[in-house]
mmCIF file of C-alpha atoms and ligand atoms in Angstrom:
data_model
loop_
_atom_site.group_PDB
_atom_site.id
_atom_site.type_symbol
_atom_site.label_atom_id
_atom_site.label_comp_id
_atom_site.label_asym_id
_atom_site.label_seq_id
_atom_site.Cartn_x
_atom_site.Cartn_y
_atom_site.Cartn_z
ATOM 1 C CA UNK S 1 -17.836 77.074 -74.883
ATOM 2 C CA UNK S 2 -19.960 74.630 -75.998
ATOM 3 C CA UNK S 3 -19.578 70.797 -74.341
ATOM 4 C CA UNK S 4 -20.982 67.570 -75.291
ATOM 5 C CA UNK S 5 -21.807 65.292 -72.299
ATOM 6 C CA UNK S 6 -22.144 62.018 -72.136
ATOM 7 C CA UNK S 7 -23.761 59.943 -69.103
ATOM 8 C CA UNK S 8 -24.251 56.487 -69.017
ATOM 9 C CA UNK S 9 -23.330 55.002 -65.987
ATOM 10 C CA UNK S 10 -26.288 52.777 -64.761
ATOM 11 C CA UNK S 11 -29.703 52.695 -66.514
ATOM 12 C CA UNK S 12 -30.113 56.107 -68.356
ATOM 13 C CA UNK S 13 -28.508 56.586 -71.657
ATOM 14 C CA UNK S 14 -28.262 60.613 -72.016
ATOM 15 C CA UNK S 15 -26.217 62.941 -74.403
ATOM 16 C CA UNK S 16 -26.145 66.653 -73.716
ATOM 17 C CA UNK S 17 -25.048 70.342 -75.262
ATOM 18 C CA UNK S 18 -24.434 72.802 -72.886
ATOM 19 C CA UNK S 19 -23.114 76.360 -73.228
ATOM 20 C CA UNK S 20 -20.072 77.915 -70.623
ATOM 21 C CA UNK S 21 -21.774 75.057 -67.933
ATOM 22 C CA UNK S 22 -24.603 76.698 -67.334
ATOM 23 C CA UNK S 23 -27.290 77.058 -70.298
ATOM 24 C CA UNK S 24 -28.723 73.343 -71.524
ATOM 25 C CA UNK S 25 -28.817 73.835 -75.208
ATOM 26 C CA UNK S 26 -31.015 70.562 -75.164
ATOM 27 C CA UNK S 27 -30.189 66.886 -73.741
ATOM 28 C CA UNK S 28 -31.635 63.423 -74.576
ATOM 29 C CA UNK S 29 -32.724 60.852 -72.221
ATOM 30 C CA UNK S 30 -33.661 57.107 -73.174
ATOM 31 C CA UNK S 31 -34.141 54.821 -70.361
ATOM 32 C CA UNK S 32 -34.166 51.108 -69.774
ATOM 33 C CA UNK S 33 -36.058 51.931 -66.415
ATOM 34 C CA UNK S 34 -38.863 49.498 -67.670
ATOM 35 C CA UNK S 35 -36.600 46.459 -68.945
ATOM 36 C CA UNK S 36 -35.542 46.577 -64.967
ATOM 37 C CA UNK S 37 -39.386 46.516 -63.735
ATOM 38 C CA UNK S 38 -39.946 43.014 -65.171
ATOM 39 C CA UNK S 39 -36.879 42.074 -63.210
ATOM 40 C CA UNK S 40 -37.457 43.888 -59.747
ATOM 41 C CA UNK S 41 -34.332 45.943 -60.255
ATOM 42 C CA UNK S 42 -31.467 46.038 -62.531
ATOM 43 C CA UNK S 43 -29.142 43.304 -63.777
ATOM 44 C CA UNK S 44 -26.476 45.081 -65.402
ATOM 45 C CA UNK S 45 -25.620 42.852 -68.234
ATOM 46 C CA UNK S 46 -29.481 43.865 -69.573
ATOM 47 C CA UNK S 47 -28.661 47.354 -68.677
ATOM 48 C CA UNK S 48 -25.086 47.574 -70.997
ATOM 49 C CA UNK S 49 -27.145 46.299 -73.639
ATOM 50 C CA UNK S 50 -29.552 48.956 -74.051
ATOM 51 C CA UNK S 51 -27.124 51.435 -73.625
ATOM 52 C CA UNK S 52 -25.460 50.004 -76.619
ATOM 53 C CA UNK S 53 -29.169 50.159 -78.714
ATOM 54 C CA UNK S 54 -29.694 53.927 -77.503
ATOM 55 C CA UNK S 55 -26.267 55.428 -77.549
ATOM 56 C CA UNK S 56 -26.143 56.668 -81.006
ATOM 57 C CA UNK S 57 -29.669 57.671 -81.677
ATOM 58 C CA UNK S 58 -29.706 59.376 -78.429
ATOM 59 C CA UNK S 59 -26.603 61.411 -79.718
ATOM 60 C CA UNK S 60 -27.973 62.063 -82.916
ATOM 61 C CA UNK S 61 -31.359 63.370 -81.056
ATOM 62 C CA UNK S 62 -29.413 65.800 -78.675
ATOM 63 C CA UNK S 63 -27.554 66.712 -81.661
ATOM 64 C CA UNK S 64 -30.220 67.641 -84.261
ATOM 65 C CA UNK S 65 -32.234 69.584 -81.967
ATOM 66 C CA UNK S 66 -29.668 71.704 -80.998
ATOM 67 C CA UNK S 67 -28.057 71.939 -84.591
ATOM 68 C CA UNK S 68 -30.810 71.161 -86.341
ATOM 69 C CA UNK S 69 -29.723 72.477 -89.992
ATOM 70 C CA UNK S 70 -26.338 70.892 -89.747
ATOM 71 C CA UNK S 71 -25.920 66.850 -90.453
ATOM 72 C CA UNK S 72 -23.887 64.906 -87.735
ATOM 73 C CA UNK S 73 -20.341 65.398 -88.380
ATOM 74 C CA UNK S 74 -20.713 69.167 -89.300
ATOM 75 C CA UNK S 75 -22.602 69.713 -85.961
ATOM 76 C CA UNK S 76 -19.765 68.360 -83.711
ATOM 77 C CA UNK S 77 -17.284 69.554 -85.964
ATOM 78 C CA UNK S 78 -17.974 73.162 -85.909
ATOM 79 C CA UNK S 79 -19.847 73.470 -83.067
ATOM 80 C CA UNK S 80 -18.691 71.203 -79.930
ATOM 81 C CA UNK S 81 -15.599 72.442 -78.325
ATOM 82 C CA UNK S 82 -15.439 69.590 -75.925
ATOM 83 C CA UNK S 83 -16.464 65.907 -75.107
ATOM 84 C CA UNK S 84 -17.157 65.341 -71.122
ATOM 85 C CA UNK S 85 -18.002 61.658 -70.111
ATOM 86 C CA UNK S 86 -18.910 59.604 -67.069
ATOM 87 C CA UNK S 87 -15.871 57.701 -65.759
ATOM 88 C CA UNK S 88 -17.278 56.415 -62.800
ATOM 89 C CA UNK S 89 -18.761 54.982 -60.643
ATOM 90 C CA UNK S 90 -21.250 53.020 -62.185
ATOM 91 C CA UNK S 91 -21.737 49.927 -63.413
ATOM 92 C CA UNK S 92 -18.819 48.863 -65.513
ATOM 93 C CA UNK S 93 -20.381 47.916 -69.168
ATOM 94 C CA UNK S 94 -22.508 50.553 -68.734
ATOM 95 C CA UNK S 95 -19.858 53.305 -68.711
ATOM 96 C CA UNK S 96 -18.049 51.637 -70.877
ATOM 97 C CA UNK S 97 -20.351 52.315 -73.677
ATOM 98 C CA UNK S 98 -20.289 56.126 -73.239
ATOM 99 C CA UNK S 99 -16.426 56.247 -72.649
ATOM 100 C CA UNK S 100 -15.485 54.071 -76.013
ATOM 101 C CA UNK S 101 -18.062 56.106 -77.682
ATOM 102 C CA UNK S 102 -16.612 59.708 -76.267
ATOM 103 C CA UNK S 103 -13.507 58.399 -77.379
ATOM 104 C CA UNK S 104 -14.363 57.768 -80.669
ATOM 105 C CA UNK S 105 -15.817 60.971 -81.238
ATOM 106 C CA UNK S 106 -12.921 62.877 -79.389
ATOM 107 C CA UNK S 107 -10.444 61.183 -81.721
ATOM 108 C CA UNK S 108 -12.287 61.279 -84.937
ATOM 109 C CA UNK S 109 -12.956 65.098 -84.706
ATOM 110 C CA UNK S 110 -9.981 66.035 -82.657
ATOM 111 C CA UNK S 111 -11.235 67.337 -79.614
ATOM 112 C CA UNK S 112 -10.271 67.373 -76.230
ATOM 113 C CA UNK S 113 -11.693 64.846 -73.712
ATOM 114 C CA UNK S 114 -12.826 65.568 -70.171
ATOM 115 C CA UNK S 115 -13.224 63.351 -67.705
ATOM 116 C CA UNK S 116 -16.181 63.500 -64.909
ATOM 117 C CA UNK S 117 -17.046 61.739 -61.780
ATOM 118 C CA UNK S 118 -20.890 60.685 -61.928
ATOM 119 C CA UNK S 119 -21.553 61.758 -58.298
ATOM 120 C CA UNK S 120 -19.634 65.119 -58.096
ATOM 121 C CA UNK S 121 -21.481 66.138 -61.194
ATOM 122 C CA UNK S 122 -24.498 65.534 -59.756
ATOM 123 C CA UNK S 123 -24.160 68.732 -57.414
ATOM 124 C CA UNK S 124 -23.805 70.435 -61.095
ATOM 125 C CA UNK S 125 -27.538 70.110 -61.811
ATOM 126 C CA UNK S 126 -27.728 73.191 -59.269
ATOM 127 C CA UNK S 127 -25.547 74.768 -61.854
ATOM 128 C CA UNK S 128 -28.391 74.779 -64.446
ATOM 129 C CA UNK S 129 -30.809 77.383 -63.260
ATOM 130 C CA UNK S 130 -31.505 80.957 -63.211
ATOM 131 C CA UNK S 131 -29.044 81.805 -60.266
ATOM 132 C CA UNK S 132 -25.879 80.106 -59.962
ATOM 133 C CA UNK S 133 -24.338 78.570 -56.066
ATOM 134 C CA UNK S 134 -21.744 80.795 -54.473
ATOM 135 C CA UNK S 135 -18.918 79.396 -52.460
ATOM 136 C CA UNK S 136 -18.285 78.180 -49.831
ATOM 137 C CA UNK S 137 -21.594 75.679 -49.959
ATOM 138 C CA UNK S 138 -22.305 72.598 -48.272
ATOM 139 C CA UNK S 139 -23.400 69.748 -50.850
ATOM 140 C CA UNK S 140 -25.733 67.130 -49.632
ATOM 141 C CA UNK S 141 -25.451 64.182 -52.765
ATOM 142 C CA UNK S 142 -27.936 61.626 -52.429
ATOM 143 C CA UNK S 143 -28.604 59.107 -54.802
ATOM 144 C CA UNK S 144 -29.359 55.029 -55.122
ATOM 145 C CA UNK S 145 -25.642 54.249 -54.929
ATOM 146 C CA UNK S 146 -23.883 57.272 -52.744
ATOM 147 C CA UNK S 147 -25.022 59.838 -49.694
ATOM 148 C CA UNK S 148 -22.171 62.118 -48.884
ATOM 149 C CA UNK S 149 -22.210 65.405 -47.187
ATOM 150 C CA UNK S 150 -19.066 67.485 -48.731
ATOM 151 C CA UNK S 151 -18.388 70.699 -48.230
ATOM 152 C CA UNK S 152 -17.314 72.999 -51.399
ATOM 153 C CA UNK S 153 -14.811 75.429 -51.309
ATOM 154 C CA UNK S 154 -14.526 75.828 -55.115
ATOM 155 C CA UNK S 155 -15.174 73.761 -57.861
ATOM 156 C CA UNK S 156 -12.506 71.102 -57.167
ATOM 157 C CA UNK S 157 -11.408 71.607 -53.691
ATOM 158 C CA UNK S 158 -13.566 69.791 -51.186
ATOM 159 C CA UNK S 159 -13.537 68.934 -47.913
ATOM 160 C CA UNK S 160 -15.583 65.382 -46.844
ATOM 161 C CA UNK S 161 -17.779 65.729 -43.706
ATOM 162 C CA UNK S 162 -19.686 62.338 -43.916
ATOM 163 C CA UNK S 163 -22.190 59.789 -45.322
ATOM 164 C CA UNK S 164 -23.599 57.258 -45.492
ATOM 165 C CA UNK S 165 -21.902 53.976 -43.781
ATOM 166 C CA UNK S 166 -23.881 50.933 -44.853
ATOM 167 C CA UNK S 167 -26.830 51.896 -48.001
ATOM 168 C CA UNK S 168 -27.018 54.578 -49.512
ATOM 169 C CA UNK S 169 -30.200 56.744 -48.891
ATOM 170 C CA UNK S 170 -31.834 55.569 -52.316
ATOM 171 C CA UNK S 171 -31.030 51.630 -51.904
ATOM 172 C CA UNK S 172 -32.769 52.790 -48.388
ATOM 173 C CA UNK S 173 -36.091 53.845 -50.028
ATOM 174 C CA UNK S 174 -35.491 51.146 -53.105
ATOM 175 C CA UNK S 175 -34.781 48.365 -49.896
ATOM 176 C CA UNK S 176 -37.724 49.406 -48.272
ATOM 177 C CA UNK S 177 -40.322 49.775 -51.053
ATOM 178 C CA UNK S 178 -39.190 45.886 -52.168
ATOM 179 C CA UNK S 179 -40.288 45.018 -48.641
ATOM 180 C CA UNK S 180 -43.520 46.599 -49.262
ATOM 181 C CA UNK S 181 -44.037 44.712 -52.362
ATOM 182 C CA UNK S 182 -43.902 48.249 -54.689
ATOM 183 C CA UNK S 183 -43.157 48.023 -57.732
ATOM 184 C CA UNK S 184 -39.910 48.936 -58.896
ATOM 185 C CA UNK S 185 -38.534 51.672 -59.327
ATOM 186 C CA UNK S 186 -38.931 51.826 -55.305
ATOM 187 C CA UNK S 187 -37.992 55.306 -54.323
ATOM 188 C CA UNK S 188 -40.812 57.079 -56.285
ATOM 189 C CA UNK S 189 -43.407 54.482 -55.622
ATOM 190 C CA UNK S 190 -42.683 54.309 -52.000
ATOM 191 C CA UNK S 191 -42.568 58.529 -52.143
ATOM 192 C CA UNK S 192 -46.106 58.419 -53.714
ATOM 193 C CA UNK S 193 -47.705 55.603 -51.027
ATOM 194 C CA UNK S 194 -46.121 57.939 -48.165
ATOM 195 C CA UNK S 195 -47.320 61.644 -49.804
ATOM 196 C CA UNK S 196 -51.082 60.115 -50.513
ATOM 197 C CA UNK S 197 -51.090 59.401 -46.350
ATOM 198 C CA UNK S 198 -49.287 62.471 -45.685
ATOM 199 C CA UNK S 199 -52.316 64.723 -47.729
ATOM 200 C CA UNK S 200 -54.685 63.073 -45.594
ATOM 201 C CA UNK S 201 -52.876 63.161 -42.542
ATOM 202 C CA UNK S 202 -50.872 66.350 -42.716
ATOM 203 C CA UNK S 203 -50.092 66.982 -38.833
ATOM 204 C CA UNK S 204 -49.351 63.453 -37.750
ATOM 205 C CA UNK S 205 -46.586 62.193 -35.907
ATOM 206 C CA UNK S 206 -43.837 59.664 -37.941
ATOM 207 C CA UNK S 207 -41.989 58.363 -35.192
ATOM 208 C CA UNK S 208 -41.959 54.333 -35.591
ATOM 209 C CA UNK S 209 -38.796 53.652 -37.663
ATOM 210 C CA UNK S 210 -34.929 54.569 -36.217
ATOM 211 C CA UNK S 211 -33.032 57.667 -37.497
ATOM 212 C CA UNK S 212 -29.682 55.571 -37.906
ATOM 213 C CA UNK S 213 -26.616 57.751 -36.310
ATOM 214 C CA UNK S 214 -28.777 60.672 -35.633
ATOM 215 C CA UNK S 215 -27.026 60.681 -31.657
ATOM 216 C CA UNK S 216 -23.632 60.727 -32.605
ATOM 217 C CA UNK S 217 -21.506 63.366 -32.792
ATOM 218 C CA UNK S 218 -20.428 63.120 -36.265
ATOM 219 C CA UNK S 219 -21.699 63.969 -39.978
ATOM 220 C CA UNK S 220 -22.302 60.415 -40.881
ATOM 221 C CA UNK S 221 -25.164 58.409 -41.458
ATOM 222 C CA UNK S 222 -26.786 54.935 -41.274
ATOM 223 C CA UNK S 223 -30.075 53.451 -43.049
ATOM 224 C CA UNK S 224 -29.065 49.814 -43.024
ATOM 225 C CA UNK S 225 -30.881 49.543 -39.110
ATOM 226 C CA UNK S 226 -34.044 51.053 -40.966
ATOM 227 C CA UNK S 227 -34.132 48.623 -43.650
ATOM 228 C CA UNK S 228 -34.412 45.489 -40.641
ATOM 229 C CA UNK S 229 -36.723 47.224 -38.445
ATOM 230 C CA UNK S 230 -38.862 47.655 -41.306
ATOM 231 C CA UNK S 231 -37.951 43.421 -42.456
ATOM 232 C CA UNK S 232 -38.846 43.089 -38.923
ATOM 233 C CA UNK S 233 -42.233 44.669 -38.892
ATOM 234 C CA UNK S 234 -43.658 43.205 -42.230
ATOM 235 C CA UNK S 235 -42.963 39.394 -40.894
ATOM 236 C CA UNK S 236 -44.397 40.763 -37.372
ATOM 237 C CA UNK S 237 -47.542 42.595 -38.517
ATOM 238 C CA UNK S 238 -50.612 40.478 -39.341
ATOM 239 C CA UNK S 239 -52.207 43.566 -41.361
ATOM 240 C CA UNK S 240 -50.007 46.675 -43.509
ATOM 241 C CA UNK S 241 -51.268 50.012 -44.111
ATOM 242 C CA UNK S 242 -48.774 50.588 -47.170
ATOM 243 C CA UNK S 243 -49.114 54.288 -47.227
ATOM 244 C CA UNK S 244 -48.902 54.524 -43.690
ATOM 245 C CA UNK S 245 -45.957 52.651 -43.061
ATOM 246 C CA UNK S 246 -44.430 54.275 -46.054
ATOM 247 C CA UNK S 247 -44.936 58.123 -45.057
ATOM 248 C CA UNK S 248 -43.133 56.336 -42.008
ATOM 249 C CA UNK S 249 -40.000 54.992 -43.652
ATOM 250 C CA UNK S 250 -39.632 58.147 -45.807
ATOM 251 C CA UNK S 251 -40.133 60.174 -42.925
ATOM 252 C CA UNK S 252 -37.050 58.362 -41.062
ATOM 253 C CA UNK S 253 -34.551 58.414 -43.906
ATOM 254 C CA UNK S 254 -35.268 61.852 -44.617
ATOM 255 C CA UNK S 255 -34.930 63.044 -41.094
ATOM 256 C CA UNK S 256 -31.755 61.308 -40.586
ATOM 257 C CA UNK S 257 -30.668 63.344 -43.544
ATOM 258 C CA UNK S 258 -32.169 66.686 -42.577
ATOM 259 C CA UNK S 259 -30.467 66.277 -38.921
ATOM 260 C CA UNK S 260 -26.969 65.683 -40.300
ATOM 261 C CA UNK S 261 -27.504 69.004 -42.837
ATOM 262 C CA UNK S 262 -28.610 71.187 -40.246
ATOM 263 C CA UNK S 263 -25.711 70.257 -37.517
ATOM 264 C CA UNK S 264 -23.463 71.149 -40.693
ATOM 265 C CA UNK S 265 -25.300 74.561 -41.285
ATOM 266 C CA UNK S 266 -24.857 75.107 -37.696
ATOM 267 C CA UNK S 267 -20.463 73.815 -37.696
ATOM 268 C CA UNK S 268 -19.588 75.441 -41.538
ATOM 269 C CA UNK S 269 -20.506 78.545 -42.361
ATOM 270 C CA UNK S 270 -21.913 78.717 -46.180
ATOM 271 C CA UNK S 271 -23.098 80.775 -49.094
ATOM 272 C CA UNK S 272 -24.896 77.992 -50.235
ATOM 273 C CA UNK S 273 -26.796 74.650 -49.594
ATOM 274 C CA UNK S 274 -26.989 71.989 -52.253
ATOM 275 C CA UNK S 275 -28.679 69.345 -52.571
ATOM 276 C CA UNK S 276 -28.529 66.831 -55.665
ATOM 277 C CA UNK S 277 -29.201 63.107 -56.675
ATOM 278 C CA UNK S 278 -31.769 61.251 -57.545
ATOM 279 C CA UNK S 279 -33.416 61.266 -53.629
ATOM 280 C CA UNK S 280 -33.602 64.750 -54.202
ATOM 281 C CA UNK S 281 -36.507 65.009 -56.671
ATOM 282 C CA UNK S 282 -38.292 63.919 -53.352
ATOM 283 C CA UNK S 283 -40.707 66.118 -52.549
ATOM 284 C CA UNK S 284 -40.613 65.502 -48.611
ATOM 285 C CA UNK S 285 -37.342 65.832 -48.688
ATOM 286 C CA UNK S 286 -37.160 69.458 -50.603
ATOM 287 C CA UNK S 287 -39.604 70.354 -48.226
ATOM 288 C CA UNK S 288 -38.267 69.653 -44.576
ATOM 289 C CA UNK S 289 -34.767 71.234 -46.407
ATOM 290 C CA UNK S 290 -36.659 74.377 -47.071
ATOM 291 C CA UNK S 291 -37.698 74.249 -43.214
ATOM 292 C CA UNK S 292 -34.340 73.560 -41.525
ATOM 293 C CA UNK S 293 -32.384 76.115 -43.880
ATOM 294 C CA UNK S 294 -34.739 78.892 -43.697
ATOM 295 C CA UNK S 295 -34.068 78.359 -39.333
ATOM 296 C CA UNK S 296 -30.675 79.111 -39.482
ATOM 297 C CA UNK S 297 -30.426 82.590 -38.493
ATOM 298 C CA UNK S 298 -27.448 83.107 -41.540
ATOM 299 C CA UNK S 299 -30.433 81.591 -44.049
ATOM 300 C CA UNK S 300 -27.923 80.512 -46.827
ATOM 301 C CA UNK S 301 -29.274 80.627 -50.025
ATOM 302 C CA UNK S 302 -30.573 76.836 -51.197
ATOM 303 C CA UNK S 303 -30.249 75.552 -54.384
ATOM 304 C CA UNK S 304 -32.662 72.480 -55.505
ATOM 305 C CA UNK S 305 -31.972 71.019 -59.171
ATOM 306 C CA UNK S 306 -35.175 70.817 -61.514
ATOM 307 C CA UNK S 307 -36.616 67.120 -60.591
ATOM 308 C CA UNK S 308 -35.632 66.331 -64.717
ATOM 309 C CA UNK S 309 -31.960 67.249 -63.572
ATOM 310 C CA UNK S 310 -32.236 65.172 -60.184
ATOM 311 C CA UNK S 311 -32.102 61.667 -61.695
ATOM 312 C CA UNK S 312 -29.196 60.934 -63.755
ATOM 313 C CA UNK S 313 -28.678 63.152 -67.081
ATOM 314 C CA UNK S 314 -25.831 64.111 -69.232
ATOM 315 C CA UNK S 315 -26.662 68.376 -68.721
ATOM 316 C CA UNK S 316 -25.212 68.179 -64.999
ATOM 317 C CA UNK S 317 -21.823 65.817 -66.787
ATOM 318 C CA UNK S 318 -21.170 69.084 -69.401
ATOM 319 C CA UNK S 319 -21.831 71.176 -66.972
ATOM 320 C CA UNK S 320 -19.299 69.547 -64.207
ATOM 321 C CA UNK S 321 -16.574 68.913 -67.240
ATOM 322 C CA UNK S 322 -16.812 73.188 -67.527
ATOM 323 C CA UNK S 323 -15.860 73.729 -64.492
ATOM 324 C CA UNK S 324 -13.205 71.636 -63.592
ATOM 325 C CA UNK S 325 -11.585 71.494 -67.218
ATOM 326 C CA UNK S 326 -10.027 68.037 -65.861
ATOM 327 C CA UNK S 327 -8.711 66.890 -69.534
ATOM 328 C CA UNK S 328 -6.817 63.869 -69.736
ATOM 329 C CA UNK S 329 -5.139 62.485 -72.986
ATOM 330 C CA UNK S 330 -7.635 59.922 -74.859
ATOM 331 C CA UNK S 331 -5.824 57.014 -74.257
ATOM 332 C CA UNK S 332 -5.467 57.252 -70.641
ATOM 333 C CA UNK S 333 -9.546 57.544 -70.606
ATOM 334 C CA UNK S 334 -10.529 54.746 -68.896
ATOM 335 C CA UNK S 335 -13.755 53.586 -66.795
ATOM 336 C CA UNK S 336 -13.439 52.974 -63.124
ATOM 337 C CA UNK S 337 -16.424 51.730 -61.560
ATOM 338 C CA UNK S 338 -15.325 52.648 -58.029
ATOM 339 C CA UNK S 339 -14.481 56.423 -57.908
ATOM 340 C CA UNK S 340 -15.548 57.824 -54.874
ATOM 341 C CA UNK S 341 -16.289 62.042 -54.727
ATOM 342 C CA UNK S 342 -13.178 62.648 -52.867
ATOM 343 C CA UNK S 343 -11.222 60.948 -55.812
ATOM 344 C CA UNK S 344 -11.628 64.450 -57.939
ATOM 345 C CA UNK S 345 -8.136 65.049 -57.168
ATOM 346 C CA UNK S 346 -6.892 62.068 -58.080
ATOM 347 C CA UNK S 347 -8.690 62.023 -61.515
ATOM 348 C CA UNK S 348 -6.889 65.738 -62.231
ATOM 349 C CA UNK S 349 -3.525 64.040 -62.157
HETATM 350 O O1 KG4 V 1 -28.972 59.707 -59.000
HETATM 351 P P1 KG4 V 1 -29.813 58.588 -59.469
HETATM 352 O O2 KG4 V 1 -30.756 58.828 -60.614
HETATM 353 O O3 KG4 V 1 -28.936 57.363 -59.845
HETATM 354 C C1 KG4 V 1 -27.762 57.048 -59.137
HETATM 355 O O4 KG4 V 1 -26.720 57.726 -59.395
HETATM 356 O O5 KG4 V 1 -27.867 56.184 -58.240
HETATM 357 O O6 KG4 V 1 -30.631 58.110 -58.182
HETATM 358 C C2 KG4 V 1 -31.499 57.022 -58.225
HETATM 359 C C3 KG4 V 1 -32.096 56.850 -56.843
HETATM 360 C C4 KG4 V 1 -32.896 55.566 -56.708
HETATM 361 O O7 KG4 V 1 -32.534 54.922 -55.502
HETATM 362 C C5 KG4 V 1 -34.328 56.066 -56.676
HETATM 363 O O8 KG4 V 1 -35.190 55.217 -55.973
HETATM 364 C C6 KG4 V 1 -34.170 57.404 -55.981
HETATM 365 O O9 KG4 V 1 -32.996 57.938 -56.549
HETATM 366 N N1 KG4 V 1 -35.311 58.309 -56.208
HETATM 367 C C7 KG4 V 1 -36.150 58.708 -55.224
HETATM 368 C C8 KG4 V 1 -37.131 59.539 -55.843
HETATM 369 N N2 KG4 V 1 -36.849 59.606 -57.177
HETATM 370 C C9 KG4 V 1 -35.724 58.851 -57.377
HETATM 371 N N3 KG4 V 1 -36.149 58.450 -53.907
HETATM 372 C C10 KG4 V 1 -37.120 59.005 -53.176
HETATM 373 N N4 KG4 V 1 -38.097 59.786 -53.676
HETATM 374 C C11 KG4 V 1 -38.145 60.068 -54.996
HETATM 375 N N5 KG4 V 1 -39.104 60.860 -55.474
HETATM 376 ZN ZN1 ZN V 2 -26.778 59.349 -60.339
#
């Protein structure tokens, strides 16, 4: 079964094929990442706008290099067996875009619509590889907008453990790296200044900046108590070591992470760990996982998507749409800006 995704819910416009949810026949990525550098971060009215400038030649791209003998209409027409599109959440006239436009296709060529939640799908990018996650597996989702820690018992029944309950751990590194006067976009530049101090101090101890919740006996997490201490010590502090006080930072929000996952591993037990977003193409991050998993005497297997399937992509929406078949008449396709993970069910009805 071959499915046409569609993501556009913040600053990525991205059109995908991909084969029974696993095999990425090819997928398209423009981005207005740039546009939002002049800016400091992203306004969304600038953001719908490009989306409306690279939605159709970013279709026809994932299109003809997939097909690349067949025109446009023949392509989907033949070929595509379903159209799978962001709902939410995202920024509204962002998702609007892709939903009007899977619409349009769905109803032109008369196929069926399926609709996907941006931040489950994201666990789907662990989908995409050689070796596919087994259940039941705990799913760590971190991205600029949403940190949850779910656990999966099967593609759409899932049982919330906790998260995040101020920012979420990307506004955390984007927060922080704005403090630091790094340019935008925050979490990679902030991950860069902290690995260059890291590779020249490898054994030193990061200890200056709060774990937020890391005491309390729940799965939840906190990173808005990070983003003041470090407010607090760039007004304080006459003189900044950037990299220094950024291989800090990262080092608290990614322990207050790793802590969380491994009292989990120790509570649930799993097949499989995932972890998915767009914090997860950090490299600290992948790397203190490896650690803590590979300590827990069960070792479940852990999955870690490609770092071009950790920020936001249309592969990881076809793939989700496979797998949960949630198809919903045309007209009733709407956006919803504010769908949370555990709102799966309520999307299926
Ligand atoms: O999943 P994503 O692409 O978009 C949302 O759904 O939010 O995640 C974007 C977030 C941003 O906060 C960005 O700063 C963060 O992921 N990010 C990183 C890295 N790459 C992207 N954070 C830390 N280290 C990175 N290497
Ligand atoms: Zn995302």
């Amino acid at each position: 079964m071959k499915i046409l995704g569609i993501e556009t819910s913040c600053d990525e416009t991205s059109v995908a094929v991909v084969e029974d949810g696993v095999t990425v026949l090819h997928c398209a990525t423009a981005t207005s990442m740039n546009l939002h550098a002049a800016t400091g971060g992203i306004i969304p009215e600038n953001a719908a706008r490009k989306q409306i400038e690279y939605m159709i030649p970013v279709l026809e791209e994932a299109l003809s290099q997939v097909f690349p003998n067949e025109s446009f209409t023949e392509s989907i027409k033949k070929h595509i067996d379903a159209i799978a599109v962001t709902a939410g959440p995202g920024l509204i006239g962002s998702l609007l875009v892709g939903v009007e436009t899977a619409k349009v296709i769905a109803r032109v060529f008369e196929k069926p619509i399926i609709v996907v939640n941006h931040v489950v799908a994201h666990q789907y990018a662990n989908w995409l590889s050689n070796e596919v996650p087994t259940f039941p597996a705990l799913s760590l989702v971190v991205s600029g907008g949403h940190t949850d820690l779910v656990l999966l018992k099967n593609h759409t029944e899932y049982q919330y453990l906790g998260g995040t309950r101020d920012d979420a751990a990307g506004e955390a590194f984007d927060k922080c790296a704005r403090l630091l006067s790094l340019p935008y976009p925050g979490g990679p530049s902030l991950s860069k200044a902290a690995n260059t101090f890291l590779e020249k101090n490898p054994t030193v101890s990061l200890t200056l900046f709060p774990r937020g919740l890391s005491h309390e006996d729940s799965f939840d997490m906190s990173f808005s108590g990070l983003k003041t201490a470090v407010a607090r010590y760039v007004t304080r502090e006459e003189k900044i070591d950037v990299e220094e006080i950024s291989a800090e930072i990262q080092e608290a929000i990614v322990d207050a992470l790793i802590i969380k996952v491994a009292k989990a591993i120790r509570h649930y037990e799993v097949r499989s760990i995932l972890l998915s977003g767009g914090v997860s193409a950090n490299a600290r991050l992948r790397q203190k996982l490896e650690v803590a998993v590979s300590e827990h005497p069960t070792k479940p297997k852990l999955f870690m998507p490609l770092t071009t399937h950790a920020t936001d992509n249309a592969a990881m929406i076809a793939s989700c749409a496979f797998f949960i078949q949630n198809y919903q008449p045309i007209e009733q396709v709407r956006p919803n800006p504010a769908l949370e993970i555990m709102d799966l069910q309520a999307v299926h009805e």
